[in-house]
Amino acid sequence: MGHLLSYLKKYKKETVIAPLFKMLEACFDLLVPLIVADIVDNGIGRGENGYILRRFALLVGMAILGLSCTVVAQYFSARAAIGTATGLRHNLLAKIGVLSFTELDTIGTSTLVTRMTSDVTQVQNGINLFLRLFLRSPFIVFGAMVMAFIIDAKIALIFVGVILVLFLIVFGMMAVTKPRYKRVQNALDAVTGEVRENLGGVRVIRAFGREEMQREEFCEANSRLYRAQMKVGRLASLLNPLTYLVINTAIILILWLGSARVEGGVLLSGDIIALINYVSQILVELVKLANTVITLGKASASISRIEEVLATESSIRFGTESADREGSEALRFENVSLRYHGAGDESLSNISFSVLRGETVGIIGGTGSGKSSLVHLIPRFYDATAGEVFLMGKPIRALSREAILSSVAIVDQRPRLFSGTIRENLLWGKETATDEELWQALEIAQAADFVREKPEGLNARVSAGGSNFSGGQRQRLTIARAVVSQADILILDDSMSALDFATDAALRRALRTLPSHMTVFIVSQRTGSIAYADRILVLEDGELVGNGKHDELLTSSPVYREIYESQFKKEGEA
């Protein structure tokens, strides 16, 4: 809740004005029964039509003033609620941006989406109702009780009992439903995850004819959400019947006791009408309060889920030093090991090697050998669990985030483009890049030809995820984006898998024209793609089992020779 208060501090004016005008509206509401009683006793009772019209005009004027107060209160409460929700979303996105891959893997993408959308919306609704009703409703309730004491102290004791019982019902219900609303949001996470997987993998699902299985899994997750909502819904649905039961019992008692006091001349008929109106106001306000409490219960569960993310600390702490670009060493691993969070075995074990600036390094190995794990340590997506990584001559843990980002550019296995234009996507690599630099990067990435074919050229539209480009085109555009950055280290993590052999060869030739200071890491399944490299790292089951040139490894590394021979026929074979 501390996070929420910090956002509301930015809207002090709104958080004061909204409840204040709601209280003014409540004051007008509390006066209405007294005016109605006056009309009954002094207007209708005496047959004075002029008096009735004057009192009726007063009621209309109070209604207009009350409506004006309501509009002002609604406006300012909405400003505070929407502003707070906007701040929460901004901070959530900023927090997610600085979390390491370890935390993102642990929390999960689907739950982060739910927390940024559904949970923040619940908090927004809760703040809005709180500012409008949570002070107004108790004020009306206790104000009605005070007015009842002014009219008749004996009958007013009924109001005291009613209010105590109703408060026990309302706040008891809030305590019971809060943890259940949290379980509902967790079940919603699971549904969001299923939807995300089904939409993201729709091609694979259809290719293997697994629609029925995925439908069943989604139905199961949806059923869990349904059951969770029904359980809390059944409890929440008891609020209105219970409150109506208490209020109607109070009305019966007021009529019973009031009739005797009217006959005794202690009260007038208008007083009884005023008391019943006050009871009705209490009913309406407590129903509103009950609904507000339900919404606040949801908001409370949601804010706790949001705070879990905001309170999560990244396992990676960046230093303050800058990279040393004058030295000859680009990268060094010293006895590096990596174990993912929650994993049993190490993904990398005792890896040691060094790379000079300007070298081209190939990384090869079987599936699951740790190739991507190794290169993800270079931009510090993950931290080594043992050993030390040195980047540009300095321990990577001592470097600032900016120093690492300016030194390393990576093209991941899955090409990721963002909605916009080709130019906007390429400028991610370097915001100040000129058109000449962009076209040069496209030439190196073998993407210039198909970009020139588009009438808009660099301004051609890119759909979300680059869905209006083929897999090979997306890969080449992401390579061009990395080349634009002119980083000291360029990592291509199996990012040429969708290219044909001719384009792959042309790209490899173009990469040799990069500035001499640029170090290139190429992760590939093809020995032909890395045969020309200055050195090749061979991985097997997370261990470095080969380090050398292509010709050397053919004789010294059985693993590399096996991979090579599986792709090229042995000498003498047909």
XYZ file of C-alpha atoms in Angstrom:
574
model
C 0.000 0.000 0.000
C 3.005 2.276 0.468
C 3.558 2.396 -3.274
C -0.042 3.501 -3.825
C 0.234 6.366 -1.339
C 3.353 7.631 -3.077
C 1.360 7.979 -6.307
C -1.612 9.615 -4.589
C 0.703 12.277 -3.115
C 1.020 13.673 -6.624
C -2.744 14.275 -6.590
C -3.178 15.925 -3.181
C -5.553 18.555 -4.559
C -7.754 15.940 -6.246
C -7.796 13.648 -3.202
C -9.018 16.545 -1.040
C -11.485 18.193 -3.431
C -13.278 14.973 -4.479
C -14.255 13.815 -0.941
C -14.957 17.427 0.126
C -17.553 17.970 -2.595
C -19.029 14.541 -1.910
C -19.443 15.601 1.733
C -21.197 18.785 0.596
C -23.545 16.664 -1.495
C -24.124 14.448 1.544
C -25.065 17.482 3.644
C -27.763 18.383 1.137
C -29.012 14.789 1.190
C -29.281 14.829 4.990
C -31.414 17.963 4.917
C -33.920 16.543 2.427
C -35.894 14.343 4.911
C -36.283 17.309 7.281
C -37.709 19.469 4.477
C -40.029 16.638 3.418
C -41.206 16.283 7.043
C -41.813 20.041 7.158
C -43.872 19.850 3.956
C -45.981 17.028 5.446
C -46.542 18.666 8.848
C -46.804 22.359 7.961
C -47.753 22.302 4.291
C -49.983 19.323 3.628
C -51.256 19.193 7.212
C -52.422 22.829 7.085
C -53.353 22.845 3.382
C -50.949 25.717 2.541
C -50.116 25.201 -1.149
C -47.833 28.217 -1.328
C -45.717 26.852 1.521
C -45.520 23.482 -0.233
C -44.337 25.138 -3.491
C -41.692 27.205 -1.686
C -40.333 24.121 0.065
C -40.469 22.188 -3.208
C -38.449 24.954 -4.935
C -35.925 24.680 -2.100
C -35.644 20.925 -2.747
C -35.033 21.567 -6.486
C -32.341 24.123 -5.666
C -30.630 21.703 -3.295
C -30.820 18.973 -5.964
C -29.084 21.284 -8.480
C -26.384 22.161 -5.957
C -25.965 18.481 -5.084
C -25.634 17.562 -8.760
C -22.976 20.251 -9.236
C -21.032 18.890 -6.272
C -21.309 15.383 -7.698
C -19.914 16.447 -11.089
C -16.944 18.205 -9.453
C -16.249 15.229 -7.189
C -16.488 12.750 -10.086
C -14.074 14.808 -12.174
C -11.378 15.112 -9.530
C -11.681 11.521 -8.304
C -11.337 10.309 -11.903
C -8.231 12.476 -12.357
C -6.617 11.011 -9.246
C -7.585 7.416 -10.113
C -6.499 7.542 -13.761
C -3.309 9.446 -12.917
C -2.376 6.899 -10.269
C -3.083 4.008 -12.653
C -0.926 5.677 -15.305
C 1.924 6.089 -12.830
C 1.607 2.461 -11.746
C 1.780 1.227 -15.343
C 4.787 3.426 -16.105
C 6.633 2.225 -13.000
C 5.717 -1.401 -13.651
C 7.091 -1.173 -17.183
C 10.219 0.583 -15.919
C 10.718 -2.087 -13.228
C 10.250 -4.910 -15.748
C 12.816 -3.190 -17.962
C 15.537 -3.389 -15.299
C 14.804 -6.892 -14.027
C 17.252 -9.520 -15.154
C 16.187 -12.497 -17.240
C 16.310 -14.591 -14.051
C 13.482 -12.605 -12.429
C 11.490 -12.419 -15.669
C 11.745 -16.188 -16.062
C 10.644 -16.695 -12.446
C 7.666 -14.317 -12.476
C 6.441 -15.244 -15.958
C 5.268 -13.167 -18.906
C 1.546 -13.923 -18.650
C 1.283 -12.806 -15.016
C 3.171 -9.594 -15.810
C 0.662 -8.838 -18.569
C -2.238 -9.443 -16.164
C -0.700 -7.241 -13.486
C -0.109 -4.372 -15.914
C -3.661 -4.543 -17.291
C -6.340 -6.163 -15.134
C -4.706 -5.531 -11.743
C -3.964 -1.867 -12.456
C -7.551 -1.396 -13.684
C -8.857 -2.902 -10.426
C -6.706 -0.453 -8.448
C -7.973 2.440 -10.584
C -11.609 1.480 -9.913
C -10.881 1.072 -6.214
C -9.331 4.554 -5.899
C -12.204 6.112 -7.820
C -14.851 4.561 -5.582
C -12.858 5.230 -2.419
C -12.578 8.954 -3.089
C -16.254 9.231 -4.013
C -17.966 6.943 -1.540
C -15.774 5.689 1.268
C -16.064 8.977 3.206
C -19.476 10.003 1.893
C -21.245 6.785 2.815
C -20.078 6.666 6.471
C -20.862 10.384 6.751
C -24.421 9.790 5.541
C -24.781 6.778 7.837
C -23.610 8.556 10.993
C -25.264 11.809 9.905
C -28.580 10.014 9.553
C -28.100 8.560 13.036
C -27.431 12.027 14.483
C -30.506 13.444 12.753
C -32.529 10.540 14.157
C -31.370 11.456 17.689
C -32.457 15.040 17.042
C -35.922 13.810 16.062
C -36.325 11.128 18.770
C -33.590 9.650 20.954
C -35.487 6.463 21.801
C -36.125 5.436 18.196
C -32.589 6.539 17.286
C -31.239 3.622 19.342
C -32.538 1.388 16.535
C -30.180 3.239 14.185
C -27.218 2.526 16.480
C -27.933 -1.207 16.470
C -28.511 -1.270 12.705
C -25.236 0.516 11.952
C -23.188 -1.770 14.221
C -24.667 -4.919 12.672
C -24.197 -3.627 9.118
C -20.589 -2.649 9.729
C -19.846 -6.109 11.090
C -21.406 -7.647 7.964
C -19.613 -5.340 5.505
C -16.110 -5.459 6.949
C -16.359 -9.136 7.844
C -17.220 -9.827 4.225
C -14.222 -7.762 3.103
C -11.851 -9.787 5.300
C -13.235 -13.087 3.992
C -13.252 -12.174 0.290
C -9.853 -10.449 -0.033
C -7.694 -13.632 -0.211
C -10.231 -15.214 -2.553
C -10.014 -12.284 -4.969
C -6.264 -12.800 -5.036
C -6.819 -16.428 -6.046
C -9.152 -15.213 -8.802
C -6.384 -12.983 -10.194
C -3.916 -15.889 -10.054
C -6.377 -18.041 -11.996
C -6.701 -15.203 -14.513
C -2.901 -15.345 -14.929
C -3.214 -18.972 -15.988
C -5.932 -18.165 -18.535
C -3.832 -15.309 -19.930
C -0.878 -17.681 -20.239
C -2.954 -20.245 -22.131
C -4.303 -17.587 -24.510
C -0.808 -16.224 -25.091
C 0.595 -19.681 -25.876
C -2.281 -20.569 -28.188
C -2.080 -17.326 -30.151
C 1.721 -17.319 -30.289
C 1.929 -20.966 -31.372
C -1.173 -21.169 -33.554
C 0.816 -22.314 -36.594
C 2.478 -25.135 -34.669
C -0.826 -26.174 -33.088
C -2.527 -26.407 -36.463
C 0.446 -28.100 -38.121
C 0.318 -30.938 -35.571
C -3.464 -31.035 -35.290
C -3.398 -30.330 -31.550
C -6.340 -27.952 -31.499
C -8.472 -30.285 -29.414
C -5.776 -30.821 -26.783
C -5.091 -27.068 -26.495
C -8.824 -26.407 -26.300
C -9.106 -28.860 -23.407
C -6.190 -27.248 -21.566
C -7.709 -23.811 -22.052
C -11.112 -25.051 -20.868
C -9.505 -26.486 -17.735
C -7.745 -23.191 -16.940
C -10.943 -21.287 -17.698
C -12.923 -23.658 -15.450
C -10.511 -23.018 -12.573
C -11.053 -19.289 -13.033
C -14.830 -19.854 -13.168
C -14.802 -21.912 -9.959
C -12.686 -19.327 -8.154
C -14.992 -16.515 -9.282
C -18.099 -18.456 -8.295
C -16.760 -19.161 -4.792
C -16.046 -15.524 -4.076
C -19.185 -14.455 -5.952
C -21.400 -16.593 -3.718
C -19.911 -14.959 -0.630
C -20.144 -11.447 -2.073
C -23.753 -12.039 -3.136
C -24.739 -12.408 0.531
C -24.052 -8.728 1.175
C -27.188 -7.263 -0.363
C -29.683 -9.752 1.145
C -28.156 -9.377 4.591
C -28.165 -5.587 4.450
C -31.759 -5.494 3.158
C -32.829 -7.881 5.927
C -31.316 -5.667 8.622
C -32.705 -2.435 7.136
C -36.230 -3.758 6.607
C -36.239 -5.074 10.171
C -35.290 -1.579 11.319
C -38.116 -0.018 9.268
C -40.645 -2.379 10.873
C -39.368 -1.453 14.350
C -39.527 2.278 13.534
C -43.133 2.006 12.308
C -44.105 -0.057 15.330
C -42.529 2.264 17.920
C -43.261 5.416 15.927
C -46.987 4.745 15.604
C -47.293 4.559 19.379
C -45.354 7.836 19.814
C -47.466 9.602 17.174
C -50.634 8.489 18.963
C -49.156 9.798 22.213
C -48.449 13.165 20.609
C -44.669 12.885 21.072
C -43.967 12.799 17.318
C -45.651 14.079 14.191
C -46.368 12.088 11.044
C -43.636 13.979 9.200
C -41.085 12.864 11.817
C -41.865 9.216 11.111
C -41.500 9.843 7.364
C -38.156 11.567 8.025
C -36.941 8.630 10.145
C -37.908 6.126 7.440
C -36.142 8.300 4.846
C -33.014 8.281 6.998
C -33.200 4.510 7.297
C -33.578 4.292 3.506
C -30.545 6.550 3.102
C -28.576 4.272 5.382
C -29.687 1.301 3.276
C -28.652 2.943 -0.002
C -25.335 4.151 1.381
C -24.453 0.839 2.972
C -25.266 -0.996 -0.268
C -22.938 1.473 -1.995
C -20.399 0.947 0.759
C -20.732 -2.820 0.392
C -20.061 -2.607 -3.337
C -17.189 -0.233 -2.616
C -15.774 -2.703 -0.108
C -15.980 -5.501 -2.687
C -14.184 -3.332 -5.231
C -11.622 -2.318 -2.611
C -11.118 -5.983 -1.775
C -10.288 -6.647 -5.412
C -8.089 -3.552 -5.536
C -6.291 -4.559 -2.344
C -5.530 -8.003 -3.762
C -4.383 -6.411 -7.013
C -2.146 -3.800 -5.385
C -0.422 -6.533 -3.385
C 0.290 -8.399 -6.639
C 1.594 -5.197 -8.219
C 3.762 -4.486 -5.190
C 5.263 -7.963 -5.490
C 6.668 -6.944 -8.868
C 7.704 -3.450 -7.760
C 9.424 -4.895 -4.680
C 11.323 -7.485 -6.709
C 14.993 -6.584 -6.826
C 17.092 -7.474 -9.818
C 19.737 -10.080 -9.069
C 22.107 -8.082 -11.290
C 23.840 -5.011 -9.863
C 25.708 -2.851 -12.339
C 28.927 -1.048 -11.522
C 30.014 2.453 -12.485
C 33.124 1.872 -14.593
C 33.375 2.429 -18.332
C 34.784 -0.049 -20.844
C 38.482 0.040 -21.762
C 38.531 0.378 -25.550
C 42.286 0.893 -25.733
C 43.261 -2.651 -24.751
C 43.625 -5.625 -27.076
C 41.329 -8.003 -25.179
C 37.612 -8.059 -26.015
C 36.363 -10.873 -23.794
C 37.656 -13.384 -21.266
C 35.910 -16.190 -19.404
C 37.676 -17.545 -16.315
C 36.236 -20.817 -14.958
C 32.685 -19.639 -15.656
C 29.682 -21.743 -14.673
C 25.968 -21.003 -14.978
C 22.984 -22.611 -13.314
C 19.533 -21.203 -14.060
C 17.238 -20.372 -11.160
C 15.429 -23.501 -10.024
C 17.433 -25.783 -12.340
C 19.090 -28.895 -10.999
C 22.139 -29.126 -13.246
C 24.547 -26.503 -14.518
C 24.009 -25.256 -18.069
C 27.666 -24.202 -18.307
C 30.537 -25.721 -16.379
C 34.041 -24.329 -15.886
C 34.327 -22.434 -19.208
C 37.613 -20.602 -19.842
C 38.769 -18.796 -22.998
C 39.832 -15.346 -24.168
C 39.113 -13.404 -27.356
C 41.077 -10.508 -28.835
C 39.480 -7.440 -30.376
C 38.677 -7.867 -34.055
C 38.494 -11.656 -33.929
C 35.620 -13.647 -35.389
C 34.561 -16.455 -33.066
C 32.289 -19.331 -34.026
C 30.329 -21.259 -31.398
C 28.937 -24.676 -32.240
C 27.518 -27.660 -30.428
C 24.531 -29.925 -30.254
C 21.085 -28.897 -29.092
C 21.163 -28.005 -25.384
C 24.948 -27.785 -25.277
C 24.842 -24.248 -23.819
C 25.597 -22.058 -26.846
C 22.904 -19.453 -26.145
C 23.611 -19.606 -22.409
C 27.225 -18.702 -23.085
C 26.519 -15.679 -25.302
C 23.787 -14.425 -22.940
C 26.488 -13.903 -20.318
C 28.281 -11.408 -22.578
C 25.567 -8.667 -22.525
C 24.898 -9.736 -18.933
C 21.384 -11.039 -19.459
C 22.370 -13.523 -16.759
C 25.208 -13.522 -14.241
C 27.674 -16.371 -13.957
C 27.036 -18.421 -10.821
C 30.767 -19.170 -10.594
C 33.882 -17.721 -12.166
C 34.340 -14.307 -13.748
C 33.553 -12.720 -17.092
C 35.806 -9.896 -18.305
C 34.498 -7.493 -20.953
C 36.861 -5.080 -22.680
C 39.538 -5.826 -20.094
C 37.400 -5.242 -16.977
C 35.224 -7.483 -14.778
C 31.735 -7.273 -16.245
C 30.209 -6.771 -12.790
C 32.192 -3.533 -12.423
C 30.895 -2.022 -15.686
C 27.911 0.292 -15.860
C 24.802 -0.750 -17.768
C 25.502 1.923 -20.388
C 29.056 0.660 -20.866
C 27.823 -2.887 -21.532
C 25.017 -1.764 -23.860
C 27.392 0.389 -25.899
C 29.923 -2.456 -26.131
C 27.662 -5.385 -27.032
C 24.994 -5.848 -29.719
C 23.118 -9.149 -29.925
C 20.785 -10.705 -32.484
C 18.705 -13.359 -30.745
C 17.541 -16.701 -32.147
C 14.026 -15.364 -32.702
C 14.027 -12.180 -34.809
C 12.040 -9.475 -33.042
C 10.745 -6.444 -34.915
C 8.385 -3.809 -33.578
C 5.455 -2.038 -35.180
C 6.494 1.135 -36.985
C 8.769 1.578 -39.990
C 11.986 -0.096 -41.101
C 13.820 3.122 -40.280
C 12.420 3.231 -36.735
C 13.432 -0.393 -36.134
C 16.974 0.187 -37.403
C 17.386 3.320 -35.287
C 17.042 1.134 -32.194
C 20.666 0.284 -32.842
C 21.753 3.939 -32.993
C 19.307 6.809 -32.659
C 21.569 9.302 -34.460
C 22.401 7.034 -37.430
C 22.203 8.677 -40.858
C 20.434 7.183 -43.867
C 23.849 6.332 -45.292
C 24.701 4.301 -42.183
C 21.321 2.557 -42.305
C 21.768 1.549 -45.949
C 25.320 0.401 -45.260
C 24.038 -1.850 -42.451
C 21.297 -3.180 -44.756
C 23.927 -3.968 -47.412
C 26.021 -5.923 -44.908
C 22.926 -7.799 -43.674
C 21.892 -8.617 -47.274
C 18.598 -6.784 -46.706
C 19.094 -3.765 -48.970
C 17.587 -5.403 -52.081
C 14.148 -6.213 -50.669
C 13.995 -2.861 -48.820
C 14.688 -0.983 -52.085
C 11.895 -2.927 -53.776
C 9.374 -1.349 -51.410
C 7.992 1.989 -52.664
C 8.454 3.606 -49.255
C 12.017 2.279 -48.799
C 13.164 2.850 -45.224
C 9.720 4.222 -44.371
C 7.983 0.948 -45.263
C 5.617 -0.172 -42.494
C 6.497 -3.016 -40.152
C 3.606 -4.870 -38.523
C 3.792 -5.989 -34.891
C 6.420 -8.711 -34.667
C 7.374 -8.136 -38.321
C 4.555 -10.416 -39.466
C 4.495 -8.761 -42.912
C 8.034 -10.036 -43.605
C 9.310 -13.555 -44.167
C 11.467 -15.287 -41.565
C 14.649 -14.662 -43.545
C 13.796 -10.995 -44.079
C 13.140 -10.523 -40.364
C 16.486 -12.104 -39.532
C 18.337 -9.839 -41.939
C 16.609 -6.720 -40.612
C 17.512 -7.615 -37.024
C 21.121 -8.221 -38.090
C 21.142 -4.816 -39.787
C 19.764 -3.234 -36.595
C 22.665 -4.719 -34.611
C 25.254 -3.675 -37.214
C 23.973 -0.067 -37.074
C 24.941 0.111 -33.394
C 28.658 -0.184 -34.299
C 29.228 -1.970 -30.999
C 32.600 -3.474 -30.111
C 31.123 -6.974 -29.903
C 28.468 -8.285 -32.299
C 26.722 -11.528 -31.338
C 24.706 -13.476 -33.893
C 22.932 -16.173 -31.891
C 21.880 -18.664 -34.570
C 20.344 -15.676 -36.355
C 21.039 -16.951 -39.892
C 19.098 -20.210 -39.647
C 16.343 -19.008 -42.009
C 18.784 -17.905 -44.728
C 19.590 -19.995 -47.785
C 23.208 -21.024 -48.335
C 23.887 -18.321 -50.945
C 22.591 -15.521 -48.722
C 24.383 -17.015 -45.716
C 27.665 -17.031 -47.642
C 27.149 -13.466 -48.895
C 26.399 -12.306 -45.337
C 29.523 -13.978 -43.992
C 31.630 -12.277 -46.647
C 30.050 -8.930 -45.782
C 30.728 -9.416 -42.064
C 34.444 -9.558 -42.869
C 34.237 -5.945 -44.039
C 33.203 -4.729 -40.585
C 35.663 -2.404 -38.802
C 38.783 -4.212 -37.614
C 38.068 -3.435 -33.953
C 34.692 -5.232 -34.001
C 34.621 -8.704 -32.480
C 31.994 -11.028 -33.958
C 30.475 -14.093 -32.264
C 28.545 -16.413 -34.558
C 26.443 -19.162 -32.977
C 25.451 -21.649 -35.632
C 24.471 -25.246 -36.267
C 26.303 -25.180 -39.600
C 30.026 -25.790 -39.636
C 30.123 -24.079 -43.043
C 28.955 -20.832 -41.443
C 31.842 -20.690 -38.968
C 34.649 -22.525 -40.781
C 36.365 -19.237 -41.689
C 36.329 -17.953 -38.057
C 39.578 -17.048 -36.299
C 38.617 -19.491 -33.573
C 35.786 -21.918 -32.950
C 34.415 -22.874 -29.527
C 32.898 -26.354 -29.370
C 30.411 -27.039 -26.562
C 28.972 -30.323 -25.340
C 26.690 -30.657 -22.310
C 27.732 -27.226 -21.068
C 31.469 -27.922 -21.261
C 34.057 -26.433 -23.602
C 35.461 -29.459 -25.459
C 37.174 -27.671 -28.328
C 38.891 -24.332 -28.963
C 40.785 -23.616 -32.165
C 40.596 -23.134 -35.926
C 38.516 -25.266 -38.259
C 41.403 -27.420 -39.509
C 42.786 -27.954 -36.023
C 39.446 -29.033 -34.610
C 38.872 -31.572 -37.378
C 41.819 -33.512 -36.007
C 41.695 -32.640 -32.298
C 37.954 -32.520 -31.483
C 35.816 -35.649 -32.046
C 32.650 -33.633 -31.329
C 33.424 -31.024 -33.986
C 34.504 -33.670 -36.491
C 31.237 -35.563 -35.917
C 29.166 -32.429 -36.521
C 31.188 -31.601 -39.645
C 30.936 -35.102 -41.096
C 27.201 -35.233 -40.435
C 26.827 -32.188 -42.684
C 29.437 -33.002 -45.334
C 29.974 -36.476 -46.799
C 33.164 -38.219 -45.783
C 35.912 -38.354 -48.342
C 35.481 -41.393 -50.609
C 31.728 -41.729 -50.027
C 29.379 -41.570 -52.966
